[in-house]
Amino acid sequence: MWGTFLPSGPILLSPVLIAGTLGTGLGIRYEWWELRRVIDQGTVVVSEAHQNLLAVVSGTLLTFAGVAELGVSPIVAASLVGIIAAITIQGVAVPVYCGAFVGMTSPELFGSYWYATLAAVLAGLLFTVAHPVFHGVGGKLGTTAFVGVLMILLPTAGSFQSGTIPSQRVLFPVVGFAALSAISSFTVHTRSAADPVLASGLVGTVGGLLLPVFVDASGELLAAAVYSASFAGMTDPKRIPNEWWIGTTGIGVGLVVVYTTPFVGGSGGKLGTIAFGSCLGIHGILRTLNIFHLSRRGYQPPKEETT
């Protein structure tokens, strides 16, 4: 079964993938208790739903326009939107950044601004509904965007972009850059005044601008891995405590980016979903091992949405 996903990779990758999958399942299982609390107490807050919805739609259209009209790469466009939002409208920077991931979808798939707007509305609604859970888990915003995008693309898109799994010589540079990106983003937002959106946007801009120019044909893949891992770096320290574990998360991100190259290409939010799964995997493993004294009773997730 694992050979289907890792047809020619090193034999060690199969145990890594198995461990990551189990960890992700554990992370979801632990979060189930928080989800039950939300359902029982009805803590979904709708007072800011209209503001969040407008922010998501705005982030989507700005990013989509940058890609479709200006020819900017999706990574750079979304990163710049995140940076601008984090500096100028910090109060809604998080939903704006979520919308930016929707706007990363290829114009060939959306076809028009109407489809992009509709996907943004769906993602904006999901943003409000999912707000009480998975706080501080990197990649949550991208996953929210990915769901909204797929709800539009699956019934309407003819086919997704696809490619082949890169050669083994590309694997280790991708993993290395992803680990470095995750650590960089995490360090910036935990050890400076920058918030997670700004940290990810800065890392994404640098990677998106430089790697495709100064690296060979693998530059775009490296930039994608760097941006995806920057979302892992947005994780709250209450979820993943330090750079060592974030670096491990980045390694997982890099591996998944490489081996999912043939699937759902051009979909906004895919990179964030990869980061989300990797973060949940590491968080689930950490909670299971009780490495930093988390328990179902004593653990309290971050109260503010930052990812």
XYZ file of C-alpha atoms in Angstrom, residues 16-145:
130
model
C 7.975 7.946 8.600
C 4.727 8.155 6.652
C 3.084 5.549 8.885
C 4.162 7.401 12.033
C 2.926 10.685 10.593
C -0.444 9.204 9.689
C -0.871 7.711 13.156
C 0.165 10.984 14.758
C -2.361 12.909 12.674
C -5.095 10.525 13.763
C -4.075 10.993 17.384
C -4.087 14.767 16.996
C -7.612 14.682 15.607
C -8.671 12.331 18.392
C -7.378 14.673 21.088
C -9.082 17.661 19.461
C -12.356 15.744 19.496
C -12.832 16.665 23.148
C -12.637 20.345 22.293
C -15.078 19.806 19.428
C -17.512 18.117 21.791
C -17.255 21.058 24.172
C -18.026 23.461 21.317
C -21.067 21.418 20.306
C -22.321 21.060 23.886
C -21.826 24.714 24.808
C -22.655 26.235 21.429
C -19.569 28.446 21.440
C -19.482 29.273 17.728
C -19.299 33.079 17.627
C -21.223 34.688 14.779
C -20.977 38.328 15.869
C -17.909 38.873 13.676
C -18.981 36.526 10.898
C -19.775 39.292 8.413
C -16.452 41.005 9.070
C -14.546 37.745 8.658
C -16.467 36.895 5.504
C -15.617 40.254 3.949
C -11.970 39.802 4.914
C -11.784 36.328 3.365
C -13.387 37.521 0.132
C -11.074 40.541 -0.016
C -7.977 38.415 0.492
C -9.159 36.039 -2.208
C -9.832 38.681 -4.835
C -6.609 40.584 -4.178
C -4.512 37.445 -4.511
C -6.437 36.101 -7.480
C -6.103 39.441 -9.277
C -2.384 39.490 -8.627
C -2.051 36.066 -10.219
C -4.511 36.492 -13.094
C -3.930 40.126 -14.034
C -0.362 40.889 -12.983
C 1.225 37.511 -13.568
C 2.589 37.300 -10.032
C 3.207 33.788 -8.756
C 0.507 32.533 -6.355
C 3.049 32.165 -3.563
C 4.331 35.719 -3.851
C 0.834 37.162 -4.312
C -0.566 35.450 -1.220
C 2.537 36.277 0.822
C 2.333 39.973 -0.035
C -1.376 40.088 0.787
C -0.588 38.509 4.158
C 2.208 40.977 4.876
C 0.081 43.993 3.965
C -2.830 42.732 6.069
C -0.603 41.990 9.060
C 0.845 45.505 8.966
C -2.229 47.580 8.112
C -5.299 45.690 9.363
C -3.956 43.333 11.990
C -7.378 42.737 13.501
C -8.559 40.853 10.414
C -5.207 39.718 9.033
C -5.993 36.080 9.816
C -9.189 35.818 7.705
C -7.568 37.918 4.961
C -4.698 35.427 4.843
C -7.197 32.572 4.708
C -8.771 34.230 1.685
C -5.364 34.684 0.085
C -5.014 30.902 -0.004
C -8.310 30.605 -1.857
C -7.003 33.177 -4.334
C -3.907 31.073 -5.017
C -6.068 28.744 -7.102
C -5.050 28.671 -10.748
C -7.176 30.927 -13.003
C -7.382 27.942 -15.350
C -9.373 26.100 -12.693
C -11.580 28.923 -11.437
C -12.094 30.479 -14.853
C -13.633 33.689 -13.513
C -13.837 35.946 -10.493
C -17.324 34.631 -9.780
C -16.049 31.160 -8.993
C -13.252 32.629 -6.895
C -15.749 34.740 -4.958
C -18.077 31.816 -4.359
C -15.209 29.680 -3.067
C -14.214 32.566 -0.804
C -17.733 32.818 0.611
C -17.749 29.102 1.404
C -14.321 29.346 3.005
C -15.442 32.403 4.970
C -18.447 30.579 6.363
C -16.295 27.609 7.282
C -13.807 29.973 8.922
C -16.519 31.088 11.356
C -17.871 27.603 12.007
C -14.409 26.112 12.602
C -13.125 29.054 14.613
C -13.436 27.405 18.067
C -11.366 24.321 17.202
C -7.783 23.577 16.182
C -6.578 26.940 17.514
C -2.879 27.420 16.960
C -2.387 24.454 14.632
C -0.384 25.587 11.617
C -2.125 25.118 8.294
C -5.670 25.462 9.599
C -6.319 28.512 7.431
C -5.090 26.726 4.322
C -7.232 23.706 5.101
C -10.256 25.975 5.465
C -9.459 27.520 2.088
